[in-house]
PDB file of C-alpha atoms in Angstrom:
ATOM      1  CA  UNK A   1     108.994-111.401  21.762  1.00 41.00           C
ATOM      2  CA  UNK A   2     108.964-107.802  22.908  1.00 50.00           C
ATOM      3  CA  UNK A   3     105.215-107.340  22.474  1.00 51.00           C
ATOM      4  CA  UNK A   4     104.531-110.171  24.601  1.00 46.00           C
ATOM      5  CA  UNK A   5     106.936-108.770  27.355  1.00 45.00           C
ATOM      6  CA  UNK A   6     105.457-105.320  27.111  1.00 48.00           C
ATOM      7  CA  UNK A   7     101.880-106.697  27.666  1.00 52.00           C
ATOM      8  CA  UNK A   8     100.962-109.885  29.767  1.00 48.00           C
ATOM      9  CA  UNK A   9     103.809-112.361  29.014  1.00 47.00           C
ATOM     10  CA  UNK A  10     102.503-115.441  28.104  1.00 50.00           C
ATOM     11  CA  UNK A  11      99.231-115.110  29.946  1.00 49.00           C
ATOM     12  CA  UNK A  12      97.085-113.855  27.382  1.00 53.00           C
ATOM     13  CA  UNK A  13      96.820-114.223  23.535  1.00 56.00           C
ATOM     14  CA  UNK A  14      97.963-111.288  21.832  1.00 54.00           C
ATOM     15  CA  UNK A  15      97.550-110.159  18.020  1.00 58.00           C
ATOM     16  CA  UNK A  16     101.129-109.572  17.313  1.00 56.00           C
ATOM     17  CA  UNK A  17     100.970-105.721  16.680  1.00 59.00           C
ATOM     18  CA  UNK A  18     103.540-103.954  18.753  1.00 60.00           C
ATOM     19  CA  UNK A  19     103.193-100.643  20.335  1.00 64.00           C
ATOM     20  CA  UNK A  20     106.228 -98.646  20.270  1.00 67.00           C
ATOM     21  CA  UNK A  21     106.868 -96.555  16.997  1.00 68.00           C
ATOM     22  CA  UNK A  22     103.185 -96.306  16.503  1.00 74.00           C
ATOM     23  CA  UNK A  23     101.157 -93.026  17.001  1.00 76.00           C
ATOM     24  CA  UNK A  24      97.823 -93.505  19.152  1.00 82.00           C
ATOM     25  CA  UNK A  25      95.552 -93.746  15.801  1.00 87.00           C
ATOM     26  CA  UNK A  26      96.802 -97.374  15.214  1.00 87.00           C
ATOM     27  CA  UNK A  27      94.603 -99.767  17.107  1.00 89.00           C
ATOM     28  CA  UNK A  28      97.492-101.928  18.011  1.00 85.00           C
ATOM     29  CA  UNK A  29      98.348 -99.304  20.544  1.00 86.00           C
ATOM     30  CA  UNK A  30      94.929 -97.614  21.462  1.00 91.00           C
ATOM     31  CA  UNK A  31      92.900-100.529  21.238  1.00 93.00           C
ATOM     32  CA  UNK A  32      94.964-102.868  23.523  1.00 91.00           C
ATOM     33  CA  UNK A  33      94.881-100.194  25.840  1.00 92.00           C
ATOM     34  CA  UNK A  34      91.052 -99.620  25.494  1.00 97.00           C
ATOM     35  CA  UNK A  35      90.633-103.422  26.253  1.00 96.00           C
ATOM     36  CA  UNK A  36      92.771-103.451  29.376  1.00 94.00           C
ATOM     37  CA  UNK A  37      91.029-100.715  30.641  1.00 97.00           C
ATOM     38  CA  UNK A  38      87.519-102.169  30.044  1.00 98.00           C
ATOM     39  CA  UNK A  39      88.528-105.390  31.341  1.00 97.00           C
ATOM     40  CA  UNK A  40      90.088-103.950  34.660  1.00 97.00           C
ATOM     41  CA  UNK A  41      87.040-102.095  35.206  1.00 98.00           C
ATOM     42  CA  UNK A  42      84.594-105.314  34.868  1.00 98.00           C
ATOM     43  CA  UNK A  43      86.991-107.083  37.406  1.00 98.00           C
ATOM     44  CA  UNK A  44      86.811-104.004  39.337  1.00 98.00           C
ATOM     45  CA  UNK A  45      83.042-103.764  39.222  1.00 98.00           C
ATOM     46  CA  UNK A  46      83.045-107.475  40.326  1.00 97.00           C
ATOM     47  CA  UNK A  47      81.005-108.450  37.697  1.00 98.00           C
ATOM     48  CA  UNK A  48      84.073-111.042  37.141  1.00 98.00           C
ATOM     49  CA  UNK A  49      87.351-112.059  38.661  1.00 98.00           C
ATOM     50  CA  UNK A  50      88.780-112.710  35.320  1.00 97.00           C
ATOM     51  CA  UNK A  51      87.901-110.661  32.082  1.00 97.00           C
ATOM     52  CA  UNK A  52      89.718-110.993  28.380  1.00 96.00           C
ATOM     53  CA  UNK A  53      88.443-108.663  25.718  1.00 96.00           C
ATOM     54  CA  UNK A  54      88.997-109.351  22.273  1.00 95.00           C
ATOM     55  CA  UNK A  55      88.372-106.879  19.790  1.00 95.00           C
ATOM     56  CA  UNK A  56      89.025-106.980  16.126  1.00 94.00           C
ATOM     57  CA  UNK A  57      89.297-104.013  13.578  1.00 94.00           C
ATOM     58  CA  UNK A  58      89.398-103.598   9.811  1.00 95.00           C
ATOM     59  CA  UNK A  59      90.909-100.726   7.917  1.00 93.00           C
ATOM     60  CA  UNK A  60      88.693 -97.955   7.168  1.00 94.00           C
ATOM     61  CA  UNK A  61      86.257 -98.839   9.682  1.00 96.00           C
ATOM     62  CA  UNK A  62      86.088 -96.931  13.002  1.00 95.00           C
ATOM     63  CA  UNK A  63      84.029 -99.396  15.254  1.00 96.00           C
ATOM     64  CA  UNK A  64      85.220-102.544  16.026  1.00 96.00           C
ATOM     65  CA  UNK A  65      83.840-105.320  13.468  1.00 97.00           C
ATOM     66  CA  UNK A  66      84.115-107.861  16.510  1.00 96.00           C
ATOM     67  CA  UNK A  67      84.093-107.268  20.475  1.00 96.00           C
ATOM     68  CA  UNK A  68      84.070-110.541  22.344  1.00 96.00           C
ATOM     69  CA  UNK A  69      84.068-111.258  26.385  1.00 97.00           C
ATOM     70  CA  UNK A  70      85.348-114.214  27.925  1.00 97.00           C
ATOM     71  CA  UNK A  71      85.292-114.218  31.932  1.00 98.00           C
ATOM     72  CA  UNK A  72      86.496-118.044  32.086  1.00 96.00           C
ATOM     73  CA  UNK A  73      83.370-119.198  34.235  1.00 97.00           C
ATOM     74  CA  UNK A  74      83.983-116.473  36.879  1.00 97.00           C
ATOM     75  CA  UNK A  75      81.512-114.247  36.027  1.00 97.00           C
ATOM     76  CA  UNK A  76      78.647-112.955  38.301  1.00 96.00           C
ATOM     77  CA  UNK A  77      76.469-112.253  35.449  1.00 96.00           C
ATOM     78  CA  UNK A  78      76.291-113.732  31.828  1.00 96.00           C
ATOM     79  CA  UNK A  79      79.411-112.625  29.755  1.00 96.00           C
ATOM     80  CA  UNK A  80      76.542-111.286  27.186  1.00 96.00           C
ATOM     81  CA  UNK A  81      75.418-109.187  29.751  1.00 96.00           C
ATOM     82  CA  UNK A  82      78.857-107.853  30.451  1.00 97.00           C
ATOM     83  CA  UNK A  83      79.120-107.340  26.607  1.00 97.00           C
ATOM     84  CA  UNK A  84      76.036-105.243  26.348  1.00 97.00           C
ATOM     85  CA  UNK A  85      77.201-103.014  29.463  1.00 98.00           C
ATOM     86  CA  UNK A  86      80.420-102.423  27.297  1.00 98.00           C
ATOM     87  CA  UNK A  87      78.536-101.488  24.415  1.00 97.00           C
ATOM     88  CA  UNK A  88      76.555 -99.141  26.514  1.00 97.00           C
ATOM     89  CA  UNK A  89      79.422 -97.529  28.183  1.00 98.00           C
ATOM     90  CA  UNK A  90      82.627 -97.724  26.340  1.00 97.00           C
ATOM     91  CA  UNK A  91      83.279 -96.372  22.741  1.00 98.00           C
ATOM     92  CA  UNK A  92      86.029 -98.379  21.114  1.00 98.00           C
ATOM     93  CA  UNK A  93      86.568 -96.242  17.990  1.00 98.00           C
ATOM     94  CA  UNK A  94      90.068 -94.858  17.936  1.00 97.00           C
ATOM     95  CA  UNK A  95      89.439 -91.389  18.207  1.00 97.00           C
ATOM     96  CA  UNK A  96      87.219 -91.838  21.174  1.00 98.00           C
ATOM     97  CA  UNK A  97      90.120 -93.968  22.757  1.00 97.00           C
ATOM     98  CA  UNK A  98      92.402 -91.260  22.064  1.00 96.00           C
ATOM     99  CA  UNK A  99      90.388 -88.696  23.708  1.00 97.00           C
ATOM    100  CA  UNK A 100      89.309 -90.709  26.573  1.00 97.00           C
ATOM    101  CA  UNK A 101      93.143 -91.375  27.511  1.00 94.00           C
ATOM    102  CA  UNK A 102      94.652 -88.192  26.153  1.00 94.00           C
ATOM    103  CA  UNK A 103      96.818 -90.174  23.930  1.00 91.00           C
ATOM    104  CA  UNK A 104      98.675 -87.200  22.171  1.00 92.00           C
ATOM    105  CA  UNK A 105     100.392 -86.448  25.164  1.00 85.00           C
ATOM    106  CA  UNK A 106     104.037 -87.374  25.363  1.00 80.00           C
ATOM    107  CA  UNK A 107     103.559 -90.511  27.821  1.00 78.00           C
ATOM    108  CA  UNK A 108     105.124 -93.151  25.852  1.00 72.00           C
ATOM    109  CA  UNK A 109     108.645 -92.909  26.762  1.00 76.00           C
ATOM    110  CA  UNK A 110     107.882 -94.024  30.160  1.00 80.00           C
ATOM    111  CA  UNK A 111     106.464 -97.092  28.684  1.00 79.00           C
ATOM    112  CA  UNK A 112     109.356 -98.082  27.002  1.00 75.00           C
ATOM    113  CA  UNK A 113     110.914 -99.837  29.528  1.00 74.00           C
ATOM    114  CA  UNK A 114     109.243-102.192  31.791  1.00 72.00           C
ATOM    115  CA  UNK A 115     105.847-102.631  29.734  1.00 75.00           C
ATOM    116  CA  UNK A 116     102.930-100.854  29.363  1.00 75.00           C
ATOM    117  CA  UNK A 117     100.531-102.552  31.727  1.00 79.00           C
ATOM    118  CA  UNK A 118     100.474-103.023  35.466  1.00 79.00           C
ATOM    119  CA  UNK A 119     102.581 -99.743  36.307  1.00 82.00           C
ATOM    120  CA  UNK A 120     100.641 -98.175  39.089  1.00 81.00           C
ATOM    121  CA  UNK A 121     103.694 -95.547  39.635  1.00 86.00           C
ATOM    122  CA  UNK A 122     102.713 -94.103  36.354  1.00 84.00           C
ATOM    123  CA  UNK A 123      99.071 -93.260  36.489  1.00 84.00           C
ATOM    124  CA  UNK A 124      98.496 -94.232  33.142  1.00 91.00           C
ATOM    125  CA  UNK A 125      94.784 -93.483  32.039  1.00 93.00           C
ATOM    126  CA  UNK A 126      94.279 -97.121  30.934  1.00 94.00           C
ATOM    127  CA  UNK A 127      95.055 -98.680  34.181  1.00 95.00           C
ATOM    128  CA  UNK A 128      92.435 -96.567  36.215  1.00 95.00           C
ATOM    129  CA  UNK A 129      88.913 -98.130  37.155  1.00 96.00           C
ATOM    130  CA  UNK A 130      86.896 -95.056  37.075  1.00 97.00           C
ATOM    131  CA  UNK A 131      84.325 -96.857  35.019  1.00 97.00           C
ATOM    132  CA  UNK A 132      84.005 -99.641  37.441  1.00 98.00           C
ATOM    133  CA  UNK A 133      81.107 -97.816  39.310  1.00 97.00           C
ATOM    134  CA  UNK A 134      78.948 -97.266  36.133  1.00 97.00           C
ATOM    135  CA  UNK A 135      79.415-101.121  34.968  1.00 97.00           C
ATOM    136  CA  UNK A 136      78.098-102.099  38.616  1.00 97.00           C
ATOM    137  CA  UNK A 137      75.411 -99.687  38.846  1.00 96.00           C
ATOM    138  CA  UNK A 138      74.131-100.775  35.380  1.00 96.00           C
ATOM    139  CA  UNK A 139      74.388-104.503  36.162  1.00 94.00           C
ATOM    140  CA  UNK A 140      72.774-104.168  39.335  1.00 87.00           C
ATOM    141  CA  UNK A 141      69.879-102.203  37.668  1.00 70.00           C
ATOM    142  CA  UNK A 142      69.790-105.071  34.907  1.00 61.00           C
ATOM    143  CA  UNK A 143      69.467-107.846  37.251  1.00 54.00           C
ATOM    144  CA  UNK A 144      66.974-105.993  39.367  1.00 49.00           C
ATOM    145  CA  UNK A 145      64.729-105.648  36.530  1.00 47.00           C
ATOM    146  CA  UNK A 146      64.798-109.451  35.921  1.00 41.00           C
TER     147      UNK A 146
END
């Protein structure tokens, strides 16, 4: 139950891996942060009103074996276009996520209560929307070329 409370409540499906007690090399934690970050940036780029990112990893393989995008019919471009944009502009390998968000810093105590997401007062890196302009520009150049 705690993992559901720490993330999205009952709003979004969750793979079940807990965050607390895991270092950032564990994709239960870092992958969830990355998926949150990418989804927020897709919405901030106005490519969709809602966005859910689903990623799957296997032990011993750095890149996800699956990455799915679901915008629930709210996308301003096709979900497959969004998927390609994500492939171009975000690296879901654990080491890249750790470096992008500087996850080896001692930041986890502050997330131990009241959750890991939707906490603007903490300025957590996975809550930022600094990739939105890149997504929007790249999507705009794609649609202009069509």
